[in-house]
Amino acid sequence: IAHRGASGHAPENTLAAYRKALELGAIAAETDVFLSSDKRVVAIHDETLERTTNGSGRVDETSYDELRTFDAGSWFNPRFSDERLPELGELLDLIDKQMILCIEIKSGDGIEAAIRDILDARDARPNVVFFSFNPEKVKLTKELMPDVPSLYLVHVSEPPYEYAADLVDQAVNLGADALGISGRGLPSVNIDEAHAAGLPVFVYTIN
């Protein structure tokens, strides 16, 4: 979740942003997660630290204790200088089942099992949904947590902006519960075929 622009908004993937979402009455919010070098599940969008913190380097090459020393809010507004990169468990504790958390799994060997343990410690599986552009992550999360909905994100970045003809079959074979596609490639997707396979189709980014 990234609140941008007005002074009442808050920087993405910080506890301040999710507090704001709760205040606004949101029924769902999204976060992005990576593993730190010591296998902690950290909420941050990028694989590197430069854009949203005053740190540098790769998230997966940095320990959680070091990650927590970085300022994750001043880039957005100096009044958020105390914001730190939250761990997934910390975020779940804040939300406290008051809304659905859509967890976009970015990367990290073993991140699926780490997420499962964090969720199960809080009985939070009914309150999350998984997203991933990585087909292996979709497959592994469904194998470990078949009761948690998993959405397969796909992207086309170059002309002619067409998805593979077997995209629906790919998603079904991964065990995905839904497809998330770029609006650019929407005309190349057989929506009826997806629905016939039991896959709702979500489109991004719609502004």
Coordinates of C-alpha atoms in Angstrom, one line a residue:
I1 CA 0.0 0.0 0.0
A2 CA 1.4 3.4 -0.9
H3 CA -0.4 6.6 0.1
R4 CA 1.0 9.4 -2.0
G5 CA 0.6 13.1 -2.3
A6 CA -1.4 14.8 0.5
S7 CA 0.1 15.5 3.9
G8 CA -2.2 13.0 5.5
H9 CA -0.7 10.2 3.6
A10 CA 2.1 7.8 4.5
P11 CA 5.0 6.0 2.9
E12 CA 4.5 2.6 1.4
N13 CA 5.2 -0.6 3.3
T14 CA 5.4 1.1 6.7
L15 CA 3.3 0.6 9.7
A16 CA 2.2 4.2 9.3
A17 CA 0.6 3.4 5.9
Y18 CA -1.4 0.4 7.4
R19 CA -2.5 2.5 10.3
K20 CA -3.8 5.0 7.8
A21 CA -5.6 2.2 5.9
L22 CA -7.3 1.0 9.0
E23 CA -8.3 4.6 9.8
L24 CA -9.8 4.9 6.4
G25 CA -11.8 1.7 6.8
A26 CA -10.0 -0.3 4.2
I27 CA -11.1 -3.9 3.9
A28 CA -7.8 -5.0 2.3
A29 CA -4.3 -3.8 1.8
E30 CA -1.2 -5.1 -0.1
T31 CA 2.4 -5.6 1.0
D32 CA 5.5 -6.9 -0.6
V33 CA 7.9 -9.2 1.2
F34 CA 11.5 -10.4 0.9
L35 CA 13.7 -12.5 3.1
S36 CA 16.6 -10.8 4.9
S37 CA 20.0 -12.5 5.0
D38 CA 19.0 -14.1 8.4
K39 CA 15.7 -15.4 6.9
R40 CA 13.3 -12.8 8.4
V41 CA 10.3 -11.8 6.3
V42 CA 10.5 -8.1 5.7
A43 CA 7.9 -5.8 4.1
I44 CA 9.6 -3.8 1.3
H45 CA 8.8 -3.4 -2.4
D46 CA 12.2 -3.3 -3.9
E47 CA 15.0 -5.9 -3.7
T48 CA 17.4 -3.1 -2.9
L49 CA 17.2 -0.4 -0.2
E50 CA 18.0 2.8 -1.9
R51 CA 14.6 4.0 -3.1
T52 CA 12.6 3.8 0.1
T53 CA 15.3 3.9 2.9
N54 CA 18.6 5.7 3.7
G55 CA 20.3 2.3 3.4
S56 CA 22.0 0.7 0.5
G57 CA 22.5 -2.8 -0.9
R58 CA 20.2 -5.8 -1.3
V59 CA 17.6 -6.8 1.3
D60 CA 18.6 -10.5 1.1
E61 CA 22.2 -9.6 1.8
T62 CA 21.4 -7.5 4.9
S63 CA 20.5 -8.8 8.4
Y64 CA 17.2 -7.9 9.9
D65 CA 18.9 -6.0 12.8
E66 CA 20.7 -3.9 10.3
L67 CA 17.6 -3.3 8.2
R68 CA 15.8 -2.0 11.3
T69 CA 18.4 0.8 11.6
F70 CA 17.4 2.4 8.3
D71 CA 15.0 5.3 8.0
A72 CA 12.1 4.1 5.8
G73 CA 10.0 7.3 5.9
S74 CA 12.0 10.4 5.3
W75 CA 12.1 9.9 1.5
F76 CA 8.3 10.5 1.6
N77 CA 8.1 13.1 4.2
P78 CA 10.6 14.1 7.0
R79 CA 7.9 13.6 9.6
F80 CA 8.0 9.9 9.0
S81 CA 11.8 9.7 9.9
D82 CA 11.0 7.2 12.7
E83 CA 9.5 4.6 10.4
R84 CA 11.4 1.4 10.0
L85 CA 11.0 -1.6 7.7
P86 CA 8.4 -3.8 9.4
E87 CA 8.6 -7.6 9.7
L88 CA 5.6 -9.4 8.4
G89 CA 4.6 -10.6 11.9
E90 CA 4.7 -7.0 13.2
L91 CA 2.4 -5.9 10.4
L92 CA -0.1 -8.8 11.0
D93 CA -0.1 -7.9 14.7
L94 CA -1.0 -4.3 13.8
I95 CA -3.8 -5.2 11.4
D96 CA -5.1 -7.8 14.0
K97 CA -7.5 -9.4 11.4
Q98 CA -9.3 -6.1 10.8
M99 CA -8.7 -6.4 7.1
I100 CA -7.3 -8.8 4.5
L101 CA -3.6 -8.5 3.8
C102 CA -2.6 -9.3 0.2
I103 CA 1.0 -10.5 0.5
E104 CA 3.0 -10.2 -2.7
I105 CA 5.9 -12.7 -2.4
K106 CA 8.9 -11.3 -4.2
S107 CA 11.9 -13.7 -3.6
G108 CA 13.8 -15.7 -1.0
D109 CA 14.6 -19.4 -0.7
G110 CA 12.3 -20.8 2.0
I111 CA 10.2 -17.7 2.3
E112 CA 7.0 -19.7 1.8
A113 CA 7.7 -21.8 4.9
A114 CA 8.7 -18.7 6.9
I115 CA 5.4 -17.0 6.0
R116 CA 3.5 -20.1 6.9
D117 CA 5.0 -20.2 10.4
I118 CA 4.3 -16.5 10.9
L119 CA 0.7 -16.9 9.9
D120 CA 0.1 -20.1 11.9
A121 CA 1.5 -18.5 15.0
R122 CA -1.3 -15.9 14.7
D123 CA -4.0 -18.2 13.2
A124 CA -4.0 -15.7 10.4
R125 CA -4.4 -17.8 7.3
P126 CA -8.1 -16.8 6.8
N127 CA -7.0 -13.2 6.7
V128 CA -4.4 -13.2 3.9
V129 CA -4.1 -13.7 0.1
F130 CA -0.9 -14.4 -1.8
F131 CA 0.2 -12.7 -5.0
S132 CA 3.4 -13.5 -7.0
F133 CA 4.9 -12.9 -10.4
N134 CA 7.1 -15.9 -9.7
P135 CA 5.3 -19.1 -10.8
E136 CA 7.4 -21.2 -8.4
K137 CA 6.3 -19.1 -5.5
V138 CA 2.6 -19.5 -6.4
K139 CA 3.1 -23.3 -6.7
L140 CA 5.0 -23.6 -3.4
T141 CA 2.6 -21.5 -1.4
K142 CA -0.3 -23.6 -2.6
E143 CA 1.5 -26.8 -1.7
L144 CA 2.3 -25.5 1.8
M145 CA -1.0 -23.7 2.4
P146 CA -3.7 -25.0 0.0
D147 CA -6.4 -23.2 2.0
V148 CA -4.9 -19.7 1.3
P149 CA -6.0 -18.1 -2.0
S150 CA -3.0 -17.5 -4.4
L151 CA -3.1 -15.2 -7.3
Y152 CA -0.7 -15.6 -10.2
L153 CA 0.5 -12.2 -11.5
V154 CA 1.7 -12.0 -15.1
H155 CA 3.2 -9.1 -17.0
V156 CA 3.9 -8.1 -20.5
S157 CA 6.3 -5.2 -21.0
E158 CA 7.0 -5.0 -24.7
P159 CA 4.9 -4.9 -27.9
P160 CA 2.8 -6.6 -29.1
Y161 CA 1.7 -7.0 -25.4
E162 CA 0.3 -10.5 -25.8
Y163 CA 0.3 -13.2 -23.2
A164 CA 1.0 -16.8 -24.0
A165 CA -1.9 -18.7 -25.5
D166 CA -1.6 -21.3 -22.7
L167 CA -1.7 -18.8 -19.9
V168 CA -4.8 -20.2 -18.3
D169 CA -3.4 -23.7 -18.4
Q170 CA -0.2 -22.4 -16.7
A171 CA -2.2 -20.9 -13.9
V172 CA -4.3 -24.0 -13.4
N173 CA -1.1 -26.2 -13.3
L174 CA 0.4 -24.0 -10.7
G175 CA -2.7 -24.4 -8.5
A176 CA -3.5 -20.7 -8.7
D177 CA -6.9 -19.4 -7.6
A178 CA -6.9 -16.3 -9.8
L179 CA -5.0 -14.4 -12.5
G180 CA -3.7 -10.9 -12.2
I181 CA -2.8 -9.4 -15.5
S182 CA -1.5 -6.1 -16.9
G183 CA -4.2 -4.1 -18.6
R184 CA -1.8 -3.7 -21.6
G185 CA -2.2 -7.4 -22.4
L186 CA -5.8 -7.8 -21.6
P187 CA -7.1 -8.2 -25.2
S188 CA -4.9 -11.3 -25.6
V189 CA -6.4 -13.1 -22.6
N190 CA -9.5 -15.3 -23.1
I191 CA -11.5 -14.2 -20.1
D192 CA -14.2 -16.8 -20.7
E193 CA -11.6 -19.6 -20.8
A194 CA -10.2 -18.3 -17.5
H195 CA -13.6 -18.2 -15.9
A196 CA -14.5 -21.7 -17.2
A197 CA -11.3 -22.9 -15.4
G198 CA -12.5 -21.3 -12.2
L199 CA -10.1 -18.4 -12.3
P200 CA -11.3 -14.9 -11.6
V201 CA -9.2 -12.3 -13.6
F202 CA -8.0 -9.1 -12.0
V203 CA -6.4 -6.3 -14.0
Y204 CA -3.7 -3.8 -13.0
T205 CA -2.8 -0.9 -12.9
I206 CA -6.0 1.0 -13.2
N207 CA -5.8 4.6 -12.1

